[in-house]
PDB file of C-alpha atoms in Angstrom:
ATOM      1  CA  MET A  21     155.968  93.978 128.192  1.00  0.00           C
ATOM      2  CA  GLU A  22     156.807  92.381 131.532  1.00  0.00           C
ATOM      3  CA  LYS A  23     160.292  90.996 132.065  1.00  0.00           C
ATOM      4  CA  SER A  24     158.960  87.488 132.794  1.00  0.00           C
ATOM      5  CA  HIS A  25     157.275  87.439 129.384  1.00  0.00           C
ATOM      6  CA  LYS A  26     160.492  88.501 127.657  1.00  0.00           C
ATOM      7  CA  ILE A  27     162.335  85.672 129.413  1.00  0.00           C
ATOM      8  CA  ILE A  28     159.777  83.097 128.232  1.00  0.00           C
ATOM      9  CA  TYR A  29     159.936  84.374 124.659  1.00  0.00           C
ATOM     10  CA  SER A  30     163.736  84.192 124.822  1.00  0.00           C
ATOM     11  CA  ILE A  31     163.539  80.601 126.045  1.00  0.00           C
ATOM     12  CA  TYR A  32     161.278  79.722 123.121  1.00  0.00           C
ATOM     13  CA  ILE A  33     163.599  81.390 120.585  1.00  0.00           C
ATOM     14  CA  LEU A  34     166.513  79.390 122.000  1.00  0.00           C
ATOM     15  CA  ILE A  35     164.517  76.145 121.777  1.00  0.00           C
ATOM     16  CA  TRP A  36     163.471  77.015 118.227  1.00  0.00           C
ATOM     17  CA  ILE A  37     167.076  77.691 117.151  1.00  0.00           C
ATOM     18  CA  ILE A  38     168.309  74.406 118.636  1.00  0.00           C
ATOM     19  CA  LEU A  39     165.553  72.404 116.937  1.00  0.00           C
ATOM     20  CA  ALA A  40     166.107  74.232 113.647  1.00  0.00           C
ATOM     21  CA  ILE A  41     169.563  72.646 113.410  1.00  0.00           C
ATOM     22  CA  ASN A  42     169.721  69.661 111.062  1.00  0.00           C
ATOM     23  CA  PRO A  43     166.016  68.710 110.996  1.00  0.00           C
ATOM     24  CA  LYS A  44     165.139  65.226 109.746  1.00  0.00           C
ATOM     25  CA  TYR A  45     163.339  66.522 106.641  1.00  0.00           C
ATOM     26  CA  PRO A  46     164.347  70.157 105.906  1.00  0.00           C
ATOM     27  CA  GLU A  47     161.424  70.805 103.538  1.00  0.00           C
ATOM     28  CA  ASP A  48     158.936  69.445 106.062  1.00  0.00           C
ATOM     29  CA  TRP A  49     160.565  71.559 108.771  1.00  0.00           C
ATOM     30  CA  PHE A  50     160.104  74.646 106.620  1.00  0.00           C
ATOM     31  CA  LEU A  51     156.426  73.867 106.011  1.00  0.00           C
ATOM     32  CA  GLU A  52     155.774  73.241 109.697  1.00  0.00           C
ATOM     33  CA  ASN A  53     157.446  76.531 110.600  1.00  0.00           C
ATOM     34  CA  ILE A  54     155.511  78.748 108.216  1.00  0.00           C
ATOM     35  CA  LEU A  55     152.921  79.060 110.980  1.00  0.00           C
ATOM     36  CA  VAL A  56     155.653  80.056 113.430  1.00  0.00           C
ATOM     37  CA  PHE A  57     156.909  82.763 111.072  1.00  0.00           C
ATOM     38  CA  LEU A  58     153.362  84.092 110.734  1.00  0.00           C
ATOM     39  CA  PHE A  59     152.031  83.799 114.271  1.00  0.00           C
ATOM     40  CA  PHE A  60     155.018  84.524 116.521  1.00  0.00           C
ATOM     41  CA  PRO A  61     154.932  88.252 115.626  1.00  0.00           C
ATOM     42  CA  PHE A  62     151.153  88.180 116.195  1.00  0.00           C
ATOM     43  CA  VAL A  63     151.610  86.647 119.655  1.00  0.00           C
ATOM     44  CA  LEU A  64     154.137  89.334 120.571  1.00  0.00           C
ATOM     45  CA  TRP A  65     151.806  92.072 119.344  1.00  0.00           C
ATOM     46  CA  SER A  66     148.750  90.642 121.088  1.00  0.00           C
ATOM     47  CA  ASP A  67     150.693  90.212 124.330  1.00  0.00           C
ATOM     48  CA  ILE A  68     151.618  93.897 124.265  1.00  0.00           C
ATOM     49  CA  ARG A  69     148.039  94.878 123.441  1.00  0.00           C
ATOM     50  CA  TYR A  70     146.068  92.481 125.650  1.00  0.00           C
ATOM     51  CA  LYS A  71     148.685  91.739 128.338  1.00  0.00           C
ATOM     52  CA  TYR A  72     148.537  87.957 128.585  1.00  0.00           C
ATOM     53  CA  THR A  73     148.779  86.428 132.017  1.00  0.00           C
ATOM     54  CA  LEU A  74     152.034  84.658 132.835  1.00  0.00           C
ATOM     55  CA  LEU A  75     150.288  81.264 132.892  1.00  0.00           C
ATOM     56  CA  SER A  76     148.945  81.894 129.398  1.00  0.00           C
ATOM     57  CA  ILE A  77     152.452  82.632 128.110  1.00  0.00           C
ATOM     58  CA  ILE A  78     153.824  79.500 129.769  1.00  0.00           C
ATOM     59  CA  PHE A  79     151.080  77.422 128.109  1.00  0.00           C
ATOM     60  CA  LEU A  80     152.028  78.916 124.743  1.00  0.00           C
ATOM     61  CA  LEU A  81     155.701  78.126 125.402  1.00  0.00           C
ATOM     62  CA  VAL A  82     154.895  74.457 126.116  1.00  0.00           C
ATOM     63  CA  PHE A  83     152.733  74.086 123.019  1.00  0.00           C
ATOM     64  CA  ALA A  84     155.114  75.949 120.690  1.00  0.00           C
ATOM     65  CA  SER A  85     158.111  73.970 121.963  1.00  0.00           C
ATOM     66  CA  LEU A  86     156.346  70.667 121.298  1.00  0.00           C
ATOM     67  CA  HIS A  87     155.450  71.917 117.822  1.00  0.00           C
ATOM     68  CA  SER A  88     159.124  72.724 117.188  1.00  0.00           C
ATOM     69  CA  LEU A  89     160.045  69.229 118.363  1.00  0.00           C
ATOM     70  CA  GLY A  90     157.501  67.750 115.956  1.00  0.00           C
ATOM     71  CA  ALA A  91     158.822  69.905 113.134  1.00  0.00           C
ATOM     72  CA  HIS A  92     162.400  68.741 113.799  1.00  0.00           C
ATOM     73  CA  PHE A  93     161.637  65.007 113.728  1.00  0.00           C
ATOM     74  CA  THR A  94     158.250  65.184 111.920  1.00  0.00           C
ATOM     75  CA  TYR A  95     155.177  64.357 113.958  1.00  0.00           C
ATOM     76  CA  ALA A  96     154.917  60.835 112.576  1.00  0.00           C
ATOM     77  CA  GLU A  97     158.527  59.949 113.399  1.00  0.00           C
ATOM     78  CA  MET A  98     159.108  61.741 116.708  1.00  0.00           C
ATOM     79  CA  GLU A  99     161.548  59.165 118.043  1.00  0.00           C
ATOM     80  CA  TYR A 100     161.425  60.265 121.687  1.00  0.00           C
ATOM     81  CA  PHE A 101     157.766  59.241 121.756  1.00  0.00           C
ATOM     82  CA  ASP A 102     158.522  55.696 120.574  1.00  0.00           C
ATOM     83  CA  PHE A 103     158.887  54.351 124.106  1.00  0.00           C
ATOM     84  CA  ILE A 104     155.264  55.304 124.828  1.00  0.00           C
ATOM     85  CA  THR A 105     154.184  53.652 121.586  1.00  0.00           C
ATOM     86  CA  GLN A 106     155.971  50.454 122.619  1.00  0.00           C
ATOM     87  CA  LEU A 107     154.876  50.666 126.255  1.00  0.00           C
ATOM     88  CA  PHE A 108     151.183  50.716 125.384  1.00  0.00           C
ATOM     89  CA  GLY A 109     151.484  48.600 122.248  1.00  0.00           C
ATOM     90  CA  PHE A 110     150.141  51.300 119.936  1.00  0.00           C
ATOM     91  CA  GLU A 111     150.188  50.645 116.201  1.00  0.00           C
ATOM     92  CA  ARG A 112     151.281  54.220 115.470  1.00  0.00           C
ATOM     93  CA  ASN A 113     153.173  57.111 117.014  1.00  0.00           C
ATOM     94  CA  HIS A 114     150.586  59.298 118.760  1.00  0.00           C
ATOM     95  CA  PHE A 115     152.804  62.346 119.315  1.00  0.00           C
ATOM     96  CA  ASP A 116     150.772  64.339 116.792  1.00  0.00           C
ATOM     97  CA  ARG A 117     147.557  63.408 118.604  1.00  0.00           C
ATOM     98  CA  ILE A 118     148.976  64.720 121.884  1.00  0.00           C
ATOM     99  CA  VAL A 119     150.013  68.022 120.310  1.00  0.00           C
ATOM    100  CA  HIS A 120     146.588  68.538 118.720  1.00  0.00           C
ATOM    101  CA  PHE A 121     144.962  67.866 122.088  1.00  0.00           C
ATOM    102  CA  LEU A 122     147.334  70.325 123.765  1.00  0.00           C
ATOM    103  CA  PHE A 123     146.489  72.941 121.147  1.00  0.00           C
ATOM    104  CA  GLY A 124     142.907  72.927 122.377  1.00  0.00           C
ATOM    105  CA  LEU A 125     143.931  72.681 126.018  1.00  0.00           C
ATOM    106  CA  LEU A 126     146.762  75.233 126.156  1.00  0.00           C
ATOM    107  CA  VAL A 127     146.156  77.777 123.376  1.00  0.00           C
ATOM    108  CA  PHE A 128     142.555  78.169 124.570  1.00  0.00           C
ATOM    109  CA  ARG A 129     143.642  80.379 127.440  1.00  0.00           C
ATOM    110  CA  SER A 130     145.472  83.034 125.405  1.00  0.00           C
ATOM    111  CA  LEU A 131     142.597  83.219 122.919  1.00  0.00           C
ATOM    112  CA  PHE A 132     140.163  83.460 125.819  1.00  0.00           C
ATOM    113  CA  GLU A 133     142.055  86.398 127.303  1.00  0.00           C
ATOM    114  CA  ILE A 134     141.645  88.274 124.006  1.00  0.00           C
ATOM    115  CA  VAL A 135     137.994  87.345 123.497  1.00  0.00           C
ATOM    116  CA  LEU A 136     137.083  88.269 127.075  1.00  0.00           C
ATOM    117  CA  VAL A 137     137.992  91.897 126.384  1.00  0.00           C
ATOM    118  CA  TYR A 138     135.220  92.135 123.790  1.00  0.00           C
ATOM    119  CA  SER A 139     132.665  89.829 125.379  1.00  0.00           C
ATOM    120  CA  SER A 140     129.639  90.837 127.426  1.00  0.00           C
ATOM    121  CA  SER A 141     129.750  87.691 129.567  1.00  0.00           C
ATOM    122  CA  LEU A 142     132.051  84.920 130.667  1.00  0.00           C
ATOM    123  CA  LYS A 143     129.911  82.222 129.070  1.00  0.00           C
ATOM    124  CA  SER A 144     129.846  83.927 125.687  1.00  0.00           C
ATOM    125  CA  ALA A 145     133.636  84.388 125.861  1.00  0.00           C
ATOM    126  CA  LEU A 146     134.119  80.697 126.606  1.00  0.00           C
ATOM    127  CA  PHE A 147     131.766  79.652 123.808  1.00  0.00           C
ATOM    128  CA  PHE A 148     133.365  81.960 121.240  1.00  0.00           C
ATOM    129  CA  THR A 149     136.860  80.830 122.252  1.00  0.00           C
ATOM    130  CA  PHE A 150     135.781  77.203 121.860  1.00  0.00           C
ATOM    131  CA  SER A 151     134.411  78.057 118.414  1.00  0.00           C
ATOM    132  CA  LEU A 152     137.748  79.639 117.499  1.00  0.00           C
ATOM    133  CA  ILE A 153     139.603  76.469 118.499  1.00  0.00           C
ATOM    134  CA  VAL A 154     137.261  74.365 116.340  1.00  0.00           C
ATOM    135  CA  CYS A 155     137.637  76.732 113.365  1.00  0.00           C
ATOM    136  CA  ILE A 156     141.416  77.026 113.622  1.00  0.00           C
ATOM    137  CA  SER A 157     141.828  73.249 113.960  1.00  0.00           C
ATOM    138  CA  THR A 158     139.601  72.578 110.964  1.00  0.00           C
ATOM    139  CA  ILE A 159     141.208  75.239 108.778  1.00  0.00           C
ATOM    140  CA  TYR A 160     144.677  73.956 109.708  1.00  0.00           C
ATOM    141  CA  GLU A 161     143.789  70.422 108.562  1.00  0.00           C
ATOM    142  CA  LEU A 162     142.394  71.770 105.283  1.00  0.00           C
ATOM    143  CA  VAL A 163     145.434  73.975 104.630  1.00  0.00           C
ATOM    144  CA  GLU A 164     147.776  71.114 105.543  1.00  0.00           C
ATOM    145  CA  TRP A 165     146.037  68.827 103.048  1.00  0.00           C
ATOM    146  CA  PHE A 166     145.973  71.510 100.320  1.00  0.00           C
ATOM    147  CA  VAL A 167     149.689  72.327 100.687  1.00  0.00           C
ATOM    148  CA  ALA A 168     150.735  68.679 100.748  1.00  0.00           C
ATOM    149  CA  ILE A 169     148.715  67.775  97.659  1.00  0.00           C
ATOM    150  CA  ASN A 170     149.493  70.817  95.536  1.00  0.00           C
ATOM    151  CA  PHE A 171     153.016  71.877  96.482  1.00  0.00           C
ATOM    152  CA  TYR A 172     154.857  69.049  98.227  1.00  0.00           C
ATOM    153  CA  PRO A 173     153.244  65.720  97.276  1.00  0.00           C
ATOM    154  CA  LYS A 174     156.478  63.829  98.006  1.00  0.00           C
ATOM    155  CA  LEU A 175     156.296  65.047 101.601  1.00  0.00           C
ATOM    156  CA  GLY A 176     152.661  64.009 101.919  1.00  0.00           C
ATOM    157  CA  MET A 177     152.929  61.359 104.644  1.00  0.00           C
ATOM    158  CA  ALA A 178     155.764  63.032 106.541  1.00  0.00           C
ATOM    159  CA  PHE A 179     153.979  66.388 106.554  1.00  0.00           C
ATOM    160  CA  LEU A 180     150.438  65.137 107.154  1.00  0.00           C
ATOM    161  CA  GLY A 181     151.503  62.477 109.634  1.00  0.00           C
ATOM    162  CA  THR A 182     148.481  60.299 108.847  1.00  0.00           C
ATOM    163  CA  GLN A 183     150.432  57.054 109.356  1.00  0.00           C
ATOM    164  CA  GLY A 184     147.880  55.155 107.302  1.00  0.00           C
ATOM    165  CA  ASP A 185     144.824  56.462 109.177  1.00  0.00           C
ATOM    166  CA  MET A 186     142.249  57.828 106.747  1.00  0.00           C
ATOM    167  CA  TRP A 187     140.450  59.541 109.654  1.00  0.00           C
ATOM    168  CA  ASP A 188     143.589  61.234 110.984  1.00  0.00           C
ATOM    169  CA  ALA A 189     142.422  64.802 110.320  1.00  0.00           C
ATOM    170  CA  HIS A 190     139.044  64.127 111.933  1.00  0.00           C
ATOM    171  CA  LYS A 191     140.640  62.648 115.062  1.00  0.00           C
ATOM    172  CA  ASP A 192     143.147  65.488 115.332  1.00  0.00           C
ATOM    173  CA  THR A 193     140.335  68.045 115.202  1.00  0.00           C
ATOM    174  CA  LEU A 194     138.291  66.084 117.729  1.00  0.00           C
ATOM    175  CA  LEU A 195     141.215  65.986 120.163  1.00  0.00           C
ATOM    176  CA  ALA A 196     141.682  69.746 119.877  1.00  0.00           C
ATOM    177  CA  CYS A 197     137.967  70.137 120.642  1.00  0.00           C
ATOM    178  CA  ILE A 198     138.284  67.865 123.691  1.00  0.00           C
ATOM    179  CA  GLY A 199     141.219  69.927 124.938  1.00  0.00           C
ATOM    180  CA  ALA A 200     139.139  73.088 124.560  1.00  0.00           C
ATOM    181  CA  LEU A 201     136.131  71.472 126.236  1.00  0.00           C
ATOM    182  CA  ILE A 202     138.193  70.790 129.337  1.00  0.00           C
ATOM    183  CA  ASN A 203     138.529  74.560 129.667  1.00  0.00           C
ATOM    184  CA  ILE A 204     134.747  74.877 129.352  1.00  0.00           C
ATOM    185  CA  ILE A 205     134.130  72.221 132.000  1.00  0.00           C
ATOM    186  CA  PHE A 206     136.347  74.079 134.452  1.00  0.00           C
ATOM    187  CA  TYR A 207     135.072  77.528 133.489  1.00  0.00           C
ATOM    188  CA  ARG A 208     134.366  78.374 137.145  1.00  0.00           C
ATOM    189  CA  SER A 209     138.093  78.701 137.700  1.00  0.00           C
ATOM    190  CA  TYR A 210     138.088  81.405 135.025  1.00  0.00           C
ATOM    191  CA  LYS A 211     135.206  83.132 136.767  1.00  0.00           C
ATOM    192  CA  ARG A 212     137.107  83.231 140.053  1.00  0.00           C
ATOM    193  CA  LEU A 213     140.281  84.361 138.303  1.00  0.00           C
ATOM    194  CA  TRP A 214     138.655  87.443 136.764  1.00  0.00           C
ATOM    195  CA  GLY A 215     136.139  87.989 139.571  1.00  0.00           C
ATOM    196  CA  LEU A 216     133.192  87.992 137.208  1.00  0.00           C
ATOM    197  CA  LYS A 217     129.609  87.354 138.193  1.00  0.00           C
ATOM    198  CA  GLU A 218     127.605  84.436 136.859  1.00  0.00           C
ATOM    199  CA  ILE A 219     125.547  85.557 133.857  1.00  0.00           C
TER     200      ILE A 219
END
Protein backbone atom coordinates (compact mmCIF):
# COMPACT_ATOMS: atom_id res chain seq x y z
CA MET A 1 0.00 0.00 0.00
CA GLU A 2 1.26 3.47 -0.90
CA LYS A 3 2.43 5.76 1.88
CA SER A 4 -0.13 8.44 0.97
CA HIS A 5 -2.93 5.92 1.49
CA LYS A 6 -1.56 4.93 4.90
CA ILE A 7 -1.48 8.61 5.90
CA ILE A 8 -5.13 9.10 4.89
CA TYR A 9 -6.22 5.99 6.78
CA SER A 10 -4.30 7.24 9.82
CA ILE A 11 -6.06 10.60 9.58
CA TYR A 12 -9.43 8.84 9.49
CA ILE A 13 -8.57 6.67 12.52
CA LEU A 14 -7.60 9.80 14.45
CA ILE A 15 -10.86 11.53 13.47
CA TRP A 16 -12.81 8.41 14.44
CA ILE A 17 -11.13 8.21 17.87
CA ILE A 18 -11.81 11.89 18.59
CA LEU A 19 -15.48 11.59 17.61
CA ALA A 20 -15.85 8.35 19.58
CA ILE A 21 -15.25 10.31 22.80
CA ASN A 22 -18.43 11.11 24.72
CA PRO A 23 -20.98 10.78 21.88
CA LYS A 24 -24.40 12.35 22.43
CA TYR A 25 -26.21 8.99 22.47
CA PRO A 26 -23.74 6.12 23.10
CA GLU A 27 -26.14 3.39 21.91
CA ASP A 28 -26.88 5.29 18.71
CA TRP A 29 -23.15 5.84 18.19
CA PHE A 30 -22.58 2.10 18.49
CA LEU A 31 -25.31 1.32 15.96
CA GLU A 32 -23.98 3.88 13.49
CA ASN A 33 -20.48 2.45 13.81
CA ILE A 34 -21.35 -1.18 13.18
CA LEU A 35 -20.93 -0.40 9.49
CA VAL A 36 -17.51 1.11 10.20
CA PHE A 37 -16.42 -2.01 12.08
CA LEU A 38 -17.56 -4.16 9.15
CA PHE A 39 -16.45 -2.11 6.16
CA PHE A 40 -13.19 -0.46 7.24
CA PRO A 41 -11.30 -3.79 7.05
CA PHE A 42 -12.96 -4.40 3.66
CA VAL A 43 -11.79 -1.01 2.37
CA LEU A 44 -8.23 -1.76 3.48
CA TRP A 45 -8.32 -5.17 1.81
CA SER A 46 -9.84 -3.85 -1.42
CA ASP A 47 -7.31 -1.01 -1.55
CA ILE A 48 -4.47 -3.53 -1.37
CA ARG A 49 -6.12 -5.72 -4.00
CA TYR A 50 -7.46 -3.11 -6.43
CA LYS A 51 -5.10 -0.20 -5.66
CA TYR A 52 -7.50 2.71 -5.29
CA THR A 53 -6.45 6.02 -6.74
CA LEU A 54 -5.49 8.71 -4.24
CA LEU A 55 -8.56 10.78 -5.14
CA SER A 56 -10.79 7.80 -4.41
CA ILE A 57 -9.24 7.40 -0.95
CA ILE A 58 -9.65 11.11 -0.23
CA PHE A 59 -13.34 10.89 -1.21
CA LEU A 60 -13.77 7.96 1.17
CA LEU A 61 -12.04 9.94 3.94
CA VAL A 62 -14.44 12.87 3.49
CA PHE A 63 -17.52 10.66 3.50
CA ALA A 64 -16.40 8.48 6.43
CA SER A 65 -15.44 11.53 8.50
CA LEU A 66 -18.87 13.09 7.97
CA HIS A 67 -20.46 9.78 8.95
CA SER A 68 -18.41 9.78 12.17
CA LEU A 69 -19.56 13.34 12.85
CA GLY A 70 -23.18 12.27 12.35
CA ALA A 71 -22.68 9.28 14.63
CA HIS A 72 -21.24 11.51 17.38
CA PHE A 73 -24.10 14.03 17.41
CA THR A 74 -26.73 11.87 15.61
CA TYR A 75 -27.70 12.92 12.11
CA ALA A 76 -30.90 14.60 13.24
CA GLU A 77 -29.17 16.73 15.89
CA MET A 78 -25.85 17.61 14.23
CA GLU A 79 -25.54 20.99 15.91
CA TYR A 80 -22.84 22.39 13.62
CA PHE A 81 -25.34 22.21 10.76
CA ASP A 82 -27.93 24.31 12.62
CA PHE A 83 -26.64 27.58 11.18
CA ILE A 84 -27.47 26.35 7.67
CA THR A 85 -30.91 25.28 8.85
CA GLN A 86 -31.51 28.76 10.27
CA LEU A 87 -29.89 30.56 7.33
CA PHE A 88 -32.23 28.99 4.79
CA GLY A 89 -35.22 28.70 7.11
CA PHE A 90 -35.43 24.92 6.85
CA GLU A 91 -37.93 23.11 9.06
CA ARG A 92 -35.45 20.31 9.77
CA ASN A 93 -31.73 19.63 9.98
CA HIS A 94 -30.65 18.40 6.54
CA PHE A 95 -27.22 17.08 7.54
CA ASP A 96 -28.37 13.50 6.95
CA ARG A 97 -29.60 14.45 3.48
CA ILE A 98 -26.19 15.88 2.61
CA VAL A 99 -24.38 12.74 3.78
CA HIS A 100 -26.69 10.46 1.77
CA PHE A 101 -26.07 12.60 -1.31
CA LEU A 102 -22.32 12.45 -0.70
CA PHE A 103 -22.51 8.68 -0.38
CA GLY A 104 -23.66 8.49 -3.98
CA LEU A 105 -21.26 11.19 -5.11
CA LEU A 106 -18.07 10.14 -3.30
CA VAL A 107 -18.28 6.39 -2.68
CA PHE A 108 -19.19 5.87 -6.34
CA ARG A 109 -15.59 6.29 -7.41
CA SER A 110 -14.06 3.57 -5.23
CA LEU A 111 -16.80 1.12 -6.23
CA PHE A 112 -16.26 2.08 -9.86
CA GLU A 113 -12.55 1.33 -9.62
CA ILE A 114 -13.38 -2.20 -8.44
CA VAL A 115 -16.14 -2.81 -10.99
CA LEU A 116 -14.00 -1.53 -13.87
CA VAL A 117 -11.55 -4.39 -13.34
CA TYR A 118 -14.27 -6.91 -14.21
CA SER A 119 -16.18 -4.91 -16.79
CA SER A 120 -15.93 -5.21 -20.56
CA SER A 121 -16.72 -1.53 -21.14
CA LEU A 122 -16.74 1.82 -19.41
CA LYS A 123 -20.49 2.26 -19.83
CA SER A 124 -21.30 -1.11 -18.29
CA ALA A 125 -18.97 -0.33 -15.37
CA LEU A 126 -20.71 2.99 -14.78
CA PHE A 127 -24.16 1.41 -14.98
CA PHE A 128 -23.28 -1.46 -12.64
CA THR A 129 -21.66 0.94 -10.15
CA PHE A 130 -24.80 3.09 -10.22
CA SER A 131 -26.87 -0.03 -9.58
CA LEU A 132 -24.65 -0.87 -6.61
CA ILE A 133 -25.21 2.59 -5.12
CA VAL A 134 -28.99 2.18 -5.49
CA CYS A 135 -28.92 -1.30 -3.93
CA ILE A 136 -26.65 -0.35 -1.03
CA SER A 137 -28.71 2.77 -0.26
CA THR A 138 -31.97 0.82 -0.31
CA ILE A 139 -30.63 -2.07 1.77
CA TYR A 140 -29.18 0.38 4.30
CA GLU A 141 -32.58 2.05 4.79
CA LEU A 142 -34.25 -1.34 5.24
CA VAL A 143 -31.62 -2.56 7.72
CA GLU A 144 -31.78 0.75 9.60
CA TRP A 145 -35.56 0.43 9.94
CA PHE A 146 -35.37 -3.25 10.95
CA VAL A 147 -32.73 -2.64 13.65
CA ALA A 148 -34.54 0.38 15.07
CA ILE A 149 -37.90 -1.40 15.28
CA ASN A 150 -36.70 -4.75 16.58
CA PHE A 151 -33.68 -4.01 18.76
CA TYR A 152 -33.61 -0.34 19.77
CA PRO A 153 -37.14 1.10 19.53
CA LYS A 154 -36.31 3.82 22.08
CA LEU A 155 -33.59 5.09 19.74
CA GLY A 156 -35.95 5.07 16.77
CA MET A 157 -36.02 8.79 15.92
CA ALA A 158 -32.41 9.48 16.91
CA PHE A 159 -31.13 6.53 14.89
CA LEU A 160 -33.42 6.87 11.87
CA GLY A 161 -33.22 10.66 11.81
CA THR A 162 -36.62 10.97 10.14
CA GLN A 163 -37.46 14.21 11.99
CA GLY A 164 -41.15 13.67 11.35
CA ASP A 165 -40.81 13.04 7.60
CA MET A 166 -42.60 9.84 6.62
CA TRP A 167 -40.77 9.88 3.26
CA ASP A 168 -37.32 10.29 4.81
CA ALA A 169 -35.96 6.93 3.63
CA HIS A 170 -37.22 7.52 0.09
CA LYS A 171 -35.62 10.97 -0.09
CA ASP A 172 -32.33 9.71 1.34
CA THR A 173 -32.17 6.98 -1.31
CA LEU A 174 -33.08 9.44 -4.05
CA LEU A 175 -30.29 11.80 -2.99
CA ALA A 176 -27.76 8.97 -3.07
CA CYS A 177 -28.97 8.16 -6.59
CA ILE A 178 -28.59 11.80 -7.65
CA GLY A 179 -25.04 11.83 -6.28
CA ALA A 180 -24.26 8.70 -8.29
CA LEU A 181 -25.91 10.13 -11.41
CA ILE A 182 -23.56 13.10 -11.32
CA ASN A 183 -20.75 10.60 -11.85
CA ILE A 184 -22.65 9.16 -14.82
CA ILE A 185 -23.21 12.59 -16.35
CA PHE A 186 -19.49 13.33 -16.20
CA TYR A 187 -18.44 9.84 -17.28
CA ARG A 188 -16.20 11.28 -20.02
CA SER A 189 -13.77 12.38 -17.33
CA TYR A 190 -13.51 8.73 -16.31
CA LYS A 191 -12.88 7.75 -19.91
CA ARG A 192 -10.00 10.22 -20.19
CA LEU A 193 -8.62 9.15 -16.81
CA TRP A 194 -8.30 5.48 -17.80
CA GLY A 195 -7.66 6.14 -21.50
CA LEU A 196 -10.49 3.89 -22.60
CA LYS A 197 -12.18 4.01 -25.96
CA GLU A 198 -15.86 4.81 -26.38
CA ILE A 199 -17.86 1.57 -26.59
